[in-house]
Amino acid sequence: MEYVVYEQKGAVGIVTISREKALNALNSTVLEELNATFDAINLDEVRCVILTGAGQKSFVAGADIGEMSSLTKAEGEAFGKKGNDVFLKIENFPIPVICAINGFALGGGCEIAMSCDIRICSDNAVFGQPEVGLGITPGFGGTQRLARLVGPGMAKQMIYTARNIKADEAYRIGLVNAVYTQEELLPAAEKMAAGIAKNAPIAVRNCKKAINEGLALPMDKAVEVEEKLFGDCFETEDQKYGMAFFLDKNKEKVKEPFKNC
Ligand code: DAK
């Protein structure tokens, strides 16, 4: 891979977009490599993924403006599809994806972060949807995901004004869950990922599915999705072990890792 680095640390997979010279901007190759990297993650071993950018300046400074500038309509559609395929893959990835935003998250950078389950950032992070200043609309789901995350009023303000916001404001409006120093960011992401990875994997996957699918439905239908995924857990060994462990009054016992089955 030219621009994406993958590392597995125990049950945590770390995907790093590494195109520092262009502030990790998303060109076609980066999008293709991200797609292939997520496809290759070993879901029998990995229970949580971290997505981050290389360096200390930028997470992802957007889609590659140089590449986009000369696209024809057909090429623009093909480029858009490549991006949307990756973003949807991350959003619907069976296990949680934490985005560790270590600097600029602009345009497609903010959008890829929003397709992750959880966002945390460094104190130098900058977020924005500058597309209308370039003569386009946010095209990788920005108009949809930002409005769902921070509410339509704030999303419209950010998108119409194309004004960037800093980490503290992103935290205030709920775009990120926490802010760390650069040094603390990746360890914090790894700690959170390890905490997720030690919980019952099928239950965690079902929670992700229930939240994602339920958000698109009216409440009466959403709770039906939840009921089904709740019921499915009772066919797992993890549920039997987890509840038996709680009910066993022997204080000496040590909890075994969940088996993912
Ligand atoms: N694309 C390409 N190269 C980029 C880039 C980008 N988005 N952002 C930065 N770079 C490159 C710069 O050109 C520069 O390259 P060299 O000149 O060194 O070769 C290098 O990274 C360092 O950048 P700067 O010299 O500009 O660094 P500064 O610290 O001065 O400024 C900055 C940092 C992040 C404020 C600035 O680079 C900047 O404003 N970058 C552009 C940010 C931006 O507007 N991003 C949004 C892009 S639009 C679609 C779906 C989605 C999209 C499009 C279509 N379809 C469905 C079809 C998404 C669109 C976007 O993301």
Tab-separated table of N, CA and C in Angstrom, residues 100-245:
chain	number	residue	atom	x	y	z
A	100	ALA	N	-9.583	8.917	15.471
A	100	ALA	CA	-8.678	9.744	16.278
A	100	ALA	C	-8.184	10.870	15.374
A	101	ILE	N	-8.769	12.053	15.543
A	101	ILE	CA	-8.561	13.165	14.609
A	101	ILE	C	-7.405	14.030	15.110
A	102	ASN	N	-6.287	13.938	14.399
A	102	ASN	CA	-5.051	14.541	14.898
A	102	ASN	C	-4.679	15.809	14.137
A	103	GLY	N	-5.641	16.667	13.837
A	103	GLY	CA	-5.332	17.905	13.101
A	103	GLY	C	-6.503	18.251	12.194
A	104	PHE	N	-6.190	18.782	10.986
A	104	PHE	CA	-7.268	19.205	10.074
A	104	PHE	C	-8.215	18.046	9.732
A	105	ALA	N	-9.506	18.329	9.829
A	105	ALA	CA	-10.536	17.393	9.357
A	105	ALA	C	-11.502	18.235	8.544
A	106	LEU	N	-11.118	18.475	7.297
A	106	LEU	CA	-11.879	19.409	6.458
A	106	LEU	C	-12.542	18.666	5.302
A	107	GLY	N	-13.709	19.129	4.917
A	107	GLY	CA	-14.403	18.534	3.775
A	107	GLY	C	-14.535	17.034	3.943
A	108	GLY	N	-13.976	16.284	2.992
A	108	GLY	CA	-14.017	14.823	3.062
A	108	GLY	C	-13.363	14.284	4.333
A	109	GLY	N	-12.482	15.068	4.950
A	109	GLY	CA	-11.841	14.645	6.206
A	109	GLY	C	-12.835	14.658	7.355
A	110	CYS	N	-13.642	15.712	7.400
A	110	CYS	CA	-14.694	15.786	8.422
A	110	CYS	C	-15.738	14.694	8.132
A	111	GLU	N	-15.984	14.480	6.837
A	111	GLU	CA	-17.020	13.497	6.459
A	111	GLU	C	-16.592	12.065	6.782
A	112	ILE	N	-15.326	11.734	6.561
A	112	ILE	CA	-14.904	10.359	6.872
A	112	ILE	C	-14.924	10.160	8.394
A	113	ALA	N	-14.572	11.219	9.137
A	113	ALA	CA	-14.633	11.122	10.610
A	113	ALA	C	-16.071	10.862	11.054
A	114	MET	N	-17.015	11.526	10.373
A	114	MET	CA	-18.427	11.371	10.774
A	114	MET	C	-18.994	10.007	10.390
A	115	SER	N	-18.335	9.287	9.499
A	115	SER	CA	-18.831	7.950	9.174
A	115	SER	C	-18.339	6.913	10.193
A	116	CYS	N	-17.443	7.354	11.094
A	116	CYS	CA	-16.976	6.463	12.171
A	116	CYS	C	-17.989	6.492	13.324
A	117	ASP	N	-17.876	5.517	14.222
A	117	ASP	CA	-18.833	5.422	15.339
A	117	ASP	C	-18.579	6.490	16.395
A	118	ILE	N	-17.293	6.729	16.679
A	118	ILE	CA	-16.909	7.612	17.792
A	118	ILE	C	-15.771	8.501	17.298
A	119	ARG	N	-15.813	9.787	17.672
A	119	ARG	CA	-14.753	10.710	17.298
A	119	ARG	C	-14.096	11.311	18.551
A	120	ILE	N	-12.766	11.236	18.617
A	120	ILE	CA	-12.031	12.001	19.617
A	120	ILE	C	-10.953	12.757	18.853
A	121	CYS	N	-10.468	13.868	19.420
A	121	CYS	CA	-9.518	14.664	18.628
A	121	CYS	C	-8.409	15.251	19.490
A	122	SER	N	-7.381	15.735	18.820
A	122	SER	CA	-6.296	16.457	19.492
A	122	SER	C	-6.691	17.928	19.604
A	123	ASP	N	-5.993	18.656	20.508
A	123	ASP	CA	-6.388	20.048	20.753
A	123	ASP	C	-6.066	20.982	19.585
A	124	ASN	N	-5.270	20.510	18.610
A	124	ASN	CA	-5.017	21.348	17.423
A	124	ASN	C	-5.946	20.987	16.257
A	125	ALA	N	-6.944	20.154	16.518
A	125	ALA	CA	-7.829	19.735	15.414
A	125	ALA	C	-8.687	20.910	14.931
A	126	VAL	N	-8.959	20.896	13.639
A	126	VAL	CA	-9.810	21.931	13.016
A	126	VAL	C	-10.810	21.203	12.116
A	127	PHE	N	-12.076	21.554	12.285
A	127	PHE	CA	-13.140	20.879	11.526
A	127	PHE	C	-13.836	21.880	10.618
A	128	GLY	N	-14.293	21.418	9.470
A	128	GLY	CA	-15.076	22.308	8.624
A	128	GLY	C	-15.525	21.625	7.359
A	129	GLN	N	-16.545	22.229	6.762
A	129	GLN	CA	-17.032	21.778	5.452
A	129	GLN	C	-16.864	22.978	4.514
A	130	PRO	N	-15.660	23.121	3.901
A	130	PRO	CA	-15.395	24.323	3.089
A	130	PRO	C	-15.900	24.243	1.656
A	131	GLU	N	-16.697	23.208	1.332
A	131	GLU	CA	-17.017	22.940	-0.069
A	131	GLU	C	-17.680	24.100	-0.799
A	132	VAL	N	-18.623	24.814	-0.141
A	132	VAL	CA	-19.313	25.866	-0.913
A	132	VAL	C	-18.346	26.963	-1.358
A	133	GLY	N	-17.230	27.088	-0.674
A	133	GLY	CA	-16.190	28.034	-1.115
A	133	GLY	C	-15.456	27.532	-2.345
A	134	LEU	N	-15.610	26.238	-2.649
A	134	LEU	CA	-14.963	25.654	-3.838
A	134	LEU	C	-15.973	25.454	-4.965
A	135	GLY	N	-17.208	25.841	-4.693
A	135	GLY	CA	-18.230	25.720	-5.741
A	135	GLY	C	-18.925	24.373	-5.782
A	136	ILE	N	-18.794	23.594	-4.708
A	136	ILE	CA	-19.487	22.297	-4.662
A	136	ILE	C	-20.228	22.149	-3.326
A	137	THR	N	-21.033	21.104	-3.244
A	137	THR	CA	-21.676	20.789	-1.957
A	137	THR	C	-20.852	19.687	-1.295
A	138	PRO	N	-20.949	19.543	0.026
A	138	PRO	CA	-20.292	18.380	0.647
A	138	PRO	C	-20.860	17.118	-0.002
A	139	GLY	N	-19.970	16.276	-0.534
A	139	GLY	CA	-20.444	15.176	-1.374
A	139	GLY	C	-20.243	13.788	-0.798
A	140	PHE	N	-19.551	13.711	0.336
A	140	PHE	CA	-19.356	12.394	0.956
A	140	PHE	C	-20.228	12.274	2.204
A	141	GLY	N	-21.468	12.733	2.106
A	141	GLY	CA	-22.402	12.543	3.209
A	141	GLY	C	-22.434	13.679	4.218
A	142	GLY	N	-21.685	14.757	3.968
A	142	GLY	CA	-21.592	15.854	4.947
A	142	GLY	C	-22.926	16.510	5.259
A	143	THR	N	-23.744	16.720	4.229
A	143	THR	CA	-25.033	17.389	4.490
A	143	THR	C	-25.932	16.491	5.339
A	144	GLN	N	-25.731	15.200	5.255
A	144	GLN	CA	-26.594	14.257	5.982
A	144	GLN	C	-26.061	13.940	7.375
A	145	ARG	N	-24.789	13.552	7.446
A	145	ARG	CA	-24.264	13.094	8.755
A	145	ARG	C	-24.047	14.252	9.719
A	146	LEU	N	-23.600	15.415	9.218
A	146	LEU	CA	-23.364	16.540	10.136
A	146	LEU	C	-24.683	16.974	10.778
A	147	ALA	N	-25.747	17.043	9.969
A	147	ALA	CA	-27.050	17.445	10.513
A	147	ALA	C	-27.541	16.448	11.562
A	148	ARG	N	-27.283	15.176	11.335
A	148	ARG	CA	-27.712	14.174	12.323
A	148	ARG	C	-26.888	14.270	13.609
A	149	LEU	N	-25.611	14.612	13.468
A	149	LEU	CA	-24.739	14.628	14.655
A	149	LEU	C	-24.892	15.885	15.495
A	150	VAL	N	-24.960	17.040	14.847
A	150	VAL	CA	-24.945	18.291	15.630
A	150	VAL	C	-26.259	19.062	15.506
A	151	GLY	N	-27.208	18.510	14.771
A	151	GLY	CA	-28.492	19.193	14.575
A	151	GLY	C	-28.463	20.040	13.316
A	152	PRO	N	-29.642	20.231	12.690
A	152	PRO	CA	-29.673	20.943	11.407
A	152	PRO	C	-29.216	22.390	11.492
A	153	GLY	N	-29.530	23.084	12.592
A	153	GLY	CA	-29.170	24.506	12.677
A	153	GLY	C	-27.663	24.707	12.631
A	154	MET	N	-26.939	23.968	13.468
A	154	MET	CA	-25.479	24.118	13.506
A	154	MET	C	-24.846	23.581	12.225
A	155	ALA	N	-25.395	22.472	11.693
A	155	ALA	CA	-24.845	21.912	10.450
A	155	ALA	C	-24.999	22.917	9.309
A	156	LYS	N	-26.167	23.547	9.237
A	156	LYS	CA	-26.396	24.521	8.162
A	156	LYS	C	-25.446	25.702	8.315
A	157	GLN	N	-25.251	26.155	9.559
A	157	GLN	CA	-24.321	27.273	9.779
A	157	GLN	C	-22.920	26.910	9.288
A	158	MET	N	-22.448	25.732	9.699
A	158	MET	CA	-21.088	25.329	9.288
A	158	MET	C	-20.980	25.186	7.776
A	159	ILE	N	-22.002	24.577	7.168
A	159	ILE	CA	-21.921	24.284	5.726
A	159	ILE	C	-22.117	25.550	4.893
A	160	TYR	N	-23.094	26.398	5.252
A	160	TYR	CA	-23.349	27.609	4.442
A	160	TYR	C	-22.204	28.625	4.578
A	161	THR	N	-21.641	28.738	5.799
A	161	THR	CA	-20.584	29.744	5.997
A	161	THR	C	-19.223	29.218	5.581
A	162	ALA	N	-19.072	27.875	5.496
A	162	ALA	CA	-17.776	27.246	5.201
A	162	ALA	C	-16.718	27.632	6.237
A	163	ARG	N	-17.176	28.025	7.441
A	163	ARG	CA	-16.237	28.466	8.479
A	163	ARG	C	-15.722	27.250	9.259
A	164	ASN	N	-14.418	27.241	9.498
A	164	ASN	CA	-13.839	26.141	10.274
A	164	ASN	C	-14.078	26.360	11.763
A	165	ILE	N	-14.140	25.273	12.508
A	165	ILE	CA	-14.229	25.382	13.959
A	165	ILE	C	-13.077	24.610	14.603
A	166	LYS	N	-12.709	25.055	15.801
A	166	LYS	CA	-11.592	24.415	16.498
A	166	LYS	C	-12.105	23.285	17.396
A	167	ALA	N	-11.144	22.570	17.977
A	167	ALA	CA	-11.469	21.376	18.766
A	167	ALA	C	-12.465	21.677	19.887
A	168	ASP	N	-12.259	22.804	20.605
A	168	ASP	CA	-13.142	23.065	21.753
A	168	ASP	C	-14.588	23.281	21.302
A	169	GLU	N	-14.751	23.941	20.142
A	169	GLU	CA	-16.116	24.150	19.655
A	169	GLU	C	-16.719	22.831	19.140
A	170	ALA	N	-15.870	22.020	18.504
A	170	ALA	CA	-16.346	20.709	18.028
A	170	ALA	C	-16.830	19.871	19.217
A	171	TYR	N	-16.121	20.004	20.324
A	171	TYR	CA	-16.527	19.275	21.539
A	171	TYR	C	-17.848	19.843	22.072
A	172	ARG	N	-17.931	21.176	22.087
A	172	ARG	CA	-19.137	21.827	22.624
A	172	ARG	C	-20.393	21.442	21.848
A	173	ILE	N	-20.279	21.307	20.530
A	173	ILE	CA	-21.477	21.000	19.734
A	173	ILE	C	-21.706	19.492	19.567
A	174	GLY	N	-20.839	18.685	20.146
A	174	GLY	CA	-21.043	17.235	20.117
A	174	GLY	C	-20.502	16.540	18.878
A	175	LEU	N	-19.636	17.248	18.142
A	175	LEU	CA	-19.038	16.604	16.966
A	175	LEU	C	-17.952	15.612	17.389
A	176	VAL	N	-17.276	15.919	18.497
A	176	VAL	CA	-16.307	14.956	19.064
A	176	VAL	C	-16.686	14.686	20.519
A	177	ASN	N	-16.263	13.514	20.995
A	177	ASN	CA	-16.605	13.132	22.369
A	177	ASN	C	-15.588	13.626	23.390
A	178	ALA	N	-14.359	13.864	22.960
A	178	ALA	CA	-13.320	14.280	23.908
A	178	ALA	C	-12.164	14.900	23.143
A	179	VAL	N	-11.396	15.757	23.848
A	179	VAL	CA	-10.231	16.425	23.258
A	179	VAL	C	-8.999	16.080	24.100
A	180	TYR	N	-7.907	15.737	23.431
A	180	TYR	CA	-6.653	15.367	24.117
A	180	TYR	C	-5.502	16.155	23.507
A	181	THR	N	-4.351	16.107	24.169
A	181	THR	CA	-3.153	16.638	23.518
A	181	THR	C	-2.764	15.646	22.415
A	182	GLN	N	-1.896	16.087	21.504
A	182	GLN	CA	-1.432	15.187	20.435
A	182	GLN	C	-0.863	13.900	21.020
A	183	GLU	N	-0.053	14.048	22.085
A	183	GLU	CA	0.625	12.884	22.673
A	183	GLU	C	-0.376	11.914	23.287
A	184	GLU	N	-1.448	12.493	23.850
A	184	GLU	CA	-2.415	11.630	24.558
A	184	GLU	C	-3.423	10.973	23.620
A	185	LEU	N	-3.563	11.524	22.395
A	185	LEU	CA	-4.701	11.122	21.553
A	185	LEU	C	-4.712	9.626	21.206
A	186	LEU	N	-3.620	9.142	20.627
A	186	LEU	CA	-3.638	7.735	20.203
A	186	LEU	C	-3.707	6.769	21.392
A	187	PRO	N	-2.927	7.038	22.474
A	187	PRO	CA	-3.103	6.165	23.647
A	187	PRO	C	-4.546	6.164	24.160
A	188	ALA	N	-5.199	7.328	24.126
A	188	ALA	CA	-6.595	7.379	24.599
A	188	ALA	C	-7.489	6.553	23.673
A	189	ALA	N	-7.245	6.651	22.372
A	189	ALA	CA	-8.043	5.865	21.413
A	189	ALA	C	-7.803	4.376	21.636
A	190	GLU	N	-6.541	4.015	21.854
A	190	GLU	CA	-6.220	2.588	22.056
A	190	GLU	C	-6.854	2.070	23.346
A	191	LYS	N	-6.840	2.921	24.380
A	191	LYS	CA	-7.445	2.505	25.655
A	191	LYS	C	-8.962	2.295	25.470
A	192	MET	N	-9.604	3.234	24.777
A	192	MET	CA	-11.048	3.095	24.555
A	192	MET	C	-11.325	1.842	23.713
A	193	ALA	N	-10.506	1.625	22.675
A	193	ALA	CA	-10.703	0.463	21.795
A	193	ALA	C	-10.523	-0.832	22.580
A	194	ALA	N	-9.515	-0.870	23.450
A	194	ALA	CA	-9.275	-2.084	24.239
A	194	ALA	C	-10.448	-2.329	25.186
A	195	GLY	N	-11.016	-1.247	25.717
A	195	GLY	CA	-12.187	-1.369	26.597
A	195	GLY	C	-13.382	-1.946	25.846
A	196	ILE	N	-13.563	-1.506	24.604
A	196	ILE	CA	-14.652	-2.045	23.778
A	196	ILE	C	-14.367	-3.511	23.445
A	197	ALA	N	-13.095	-3.786	23.127
A	197	ALA	CA	-12.713	-5.133	22.666
A	197	ALA	C	-12.895	-6.192	23.737
A	198	LYS	N	-12.906	-5.777	25.003
A	198	LYS	CA	-13.041	-6.819	26.031
A	198	LYS	C	-14.512	-7.160	26.324
A	199	ASN	N	-15.428	-6.409	25.777
A	199	ASN	CA	-16.851	-6.732	25.959
A	199	ASN	C	-17.308	-7.790	24.951
A	200	ALA	N	-18.480	-8.347	25.213
A	200	ALA	CA	-18.973	-9.451	24.366
A	200	ALA	C	-19.099	-8.968	22.916
A	201	PRO	N	-18.311	-9.544	22.010
A	201	PRO	CA	-18.224	-8.993	20.650
A	201	PRO	C	-19.533	-9.016	19.875
A	202	ILE	N	-20.294	-10.095	20.024
A	202	ILE	CA	-21.544	-10.141	19.237
A	202	ILE	C	-22.531	-9.108	19.780
A	203	ALA	N	-22.545	-8.941	21.112
A	203	ALA	CA	-23.421	-7.919	21.700
A	203	ALA	C	-23.009	-6.524	21.216
A	204	VAL	N	-21.697	-6.264	21.165
A	204	VAL	CA	-21.229	-4.942	20.696
A	204	VAL	C	-21.644	-4.731	19.237
A	205	ARG	N	-21.431	-5.753	18.418
A	205	ARG	CA	-21.826	-5.633	16.993
A	205	ARG	C	-23.327	-5.377	16.868
A	206	ASN	N	-24.107	-6.097	17.683
A	206	ASN	CA	-25.563	-5.920	17.598
A	206	ASN	C	-25.978	-4.528	18.056
A	207	CYS	N	-25.241	-3.969	19.042
A	207	CYS	CA	-25.540	-2.584	19.467
A	207	CYS	C	-25.309	-1.615	18.309
A	208	LYS	N	-24.189	-1.793	17.609
A	208	LYS	CA	-23.884	-0.892	16.481
A	208	LYS	C	-24.991	-0.980	15.433
A	209	LYS	N	-25.380	-2.213	15.134
A	209	LYS	CA	-26.439	-2.427	14.138
A	209	LYS	C	-27.753	-1.784	14.596
A	210	ALA	N	-28.083	-2.007	15.856
A	210	ALA	CA	-29.362	-1.498	16.372
A	210	ALA	C	-29.380	0.030	16.326
A	211	ILE	N	-28.276	0.659	16.740
A	211	ILE	CA	-28.239	2.133	16.744
A	211	ILE	C	-28.320	2.651	15.304
A	212	ASN	N	-27.471	2.108	14.430
A	212	ASN	CA	-27.443	2.605	13.048
A	212	ASN	C	-28.767	2.379	12.327
A	213	GLU	N	-29.279	1.163	12.415
A	213	GLU	CA	-30.526	0.878	11.687
A	213	GLU	C	-31.696	1.623	12.316
A	214	GLY	N	-31.720	1.692	13.638
A	214	GLY	CA	-32.831	2.324	14.333
A	214	GLY	C	-32.924	3.822	14.059
A	215	LEU	N	-31.780	4.480	13.868
A	215	LEU	CA	-31.798	5.934	13.641
A	215	LEU	C	-32.583	6.312	12.385
A	216	ALA	N	-32.640	5.383	11.437
A	216	ALA	CA	-33.332	5.693	10.176
A	216	ALA	C	-34.817	5.365	10.236
A	217	LEU	N	-35.293	4.890	11.387
A	217	LEU	CA	-36.675	4.398	11.472
A	217	LEU	C	-37.491	5.171	12.495
A	218	PRO	N	-38.828	5.148	12.353
A	218	PRO	CA	-39.657	5.681	13.438
A	218	PRO	C	-39.507	4.770	14.665
A	219	MET	N	-39.772	5.315	15.871
A	219	MET	CA	-39.457	4.597	17.109
A	219	MET	C	-40.124	3.229	17.197
A	220	ASP	N	-41.390	3.124	16.741
A	220	ASP	CA	-42.044	1.809	16.876
A	220	ASP	C	-41.333	0.741	16.056
A	221	LYS	N	-40.788	1.129	14.898
A	221	LYS	CA	-40.035	0.176	14.070
A	221	LYS	C	-38.628	-0.013	14.628
A	222	ALA	N	-38.070	1.057	15.157
A	222	ALA	CA	-36.691	0.990	15.682
A	222	ALA	C	-36.603	0.012	16.853
A	223	VAL	N	-37.612	0.033	17.734
A	223	VAL	CA	-37.550	-0.892	18.871
A	223	VAL	C	-37.738	-2.345	18.402
A	224	GLU	N	-38.386	-2.531	17.266
A	224	GLU	CA	-38.485	-3.905	16.729
A	224	GLU	C	-37.110	-4.409	16.298
A	225	VAL	N	-36.333	-3.509	15.691
A	225	VAL	CA	-34.958	-3.875	15.313
A	225	VAL	C	-34.177	-4.236	16.570
A	226	GLU	N	-34.348	-3.429	17.602
A	226	GLU	CA	-33.638	-3.675	18.867
A	226	GLU	C	-34.050	-5.022	19.482
A	227	GLU	N	-35.355	-5.286	19.472
A	227	GLU	CA	-35.851	-6.557	20.043
A	227	GLU	C	-35.195	-7.755	19.360
A	228	LYS	N	-35.123	-7.694	18.031
A	228	LYS	CA	-34.579	-8.822	17.261
A	228	LYS	C	-33.102	-9.030	17.618
A	229	LEU	N	-32.352	-7.918	17.666
A	229	LEU	CA	-30.916	-8.033	17.937
A	229	LEU	C	-30.663	-8.431	19.393
A	230	PHE	N	-31.542	-7.999	20.290
A	230	PHE	CA	-31.472	-8.419	21.693
A	230	PHE	C	-31.696	-9.929	21.770
A	231	GLY	N	-32.736	-10.403	21.095
A	231	GLY	CA	-33.060	-11.835	21.097
A	231	GLY	C	-31.909	-12.676	20.560
A	232	ASP	N	-31.269	-12.179	19.511
A	232	ASP	CA	-30.157	-12.934	18.903
A	232	ASP	C	-29.046	-13.232	19.906
A	233	CYS	N	-28.868	-12.335	20.874
A	233	CYS	CA	-27.782	-12.513	21.854
A	233	CYS	C	-27.977	-13.791	22.668
A	234	PHE	N	-29.251	-14.213	22.805
A	234	PHE	CA	-29.527	-15.389	23.645
A	234	PHE	C	-29.147	-16.697	22.959
A	235	GLU	N	-28.672	-16.589	21.728
A	235	GLU	CA	-28.136	-17.775	21.056
A	235	GLU	C	-26.617	-17.804	21.156
A	236	THR	N	-26.026	-16.880	21.920
A	236	THR	CA	-24.558	-16.832	21.978
A	236	THR	C	-24.042	-17.454	23.272
A	237	GLU	N	-22.838	-17.995	23.180
A	237	GLU	CA	-22.166	-18.514	24.379
A	237	GLU	C	-21.773	-17.352	25.289
A	238	ASP	N	-21.464	-16.205	24.663
A	238	ASP	CA	-21.055	-15.036	25.461
A	238	ASP	C	-22.152	-14.618	26.436
A	239	GLN	N	-23.405	-14.649	25.996
A	239	GLN	CA	-24.522	-14.291	26.895
A	239	GLN	C	-24.613	-15.293	28.040
A	240	LYS	N	-24.484	-16.587	27.692
A	240	LYS	CA	-24.610	-17.619	28.738
A	240	LYS	C	-23.474	-17.462	29.739
A	241	TYR	N	-22.260	-17.247	29.211
A	241	TYR	CA	-21.114	-17.102	30.111
A	241	TYR	C	-21.228	-15.812	30.935
A	242	GLY	N	-21.564	-14.707	30.281
A	242	GLY	CA	-21.616	-13.395	30.969
A	242	GLY	C	-22.620	-13.397	32.115
A	243	MET	N	-23.777	-13.975	31.890
A	243	MET	CA	-24.807	-13.969	32.940
A	243	MET	C	-24.483	-14.996	34.029
A	244	ALA	N	-23.952	-16.164	33.609
A	244	ALA	CA	-23.578	-17.179	34.607
A	244	ALA	C	-22.464	-16.633	35.501
A	245	PHE	N	-21.548	-15.880	34.915
A	245	PHE	CA	-20.443	-15.306	35.705
A	245	PHE	C	-21.002	-14.357	36.767
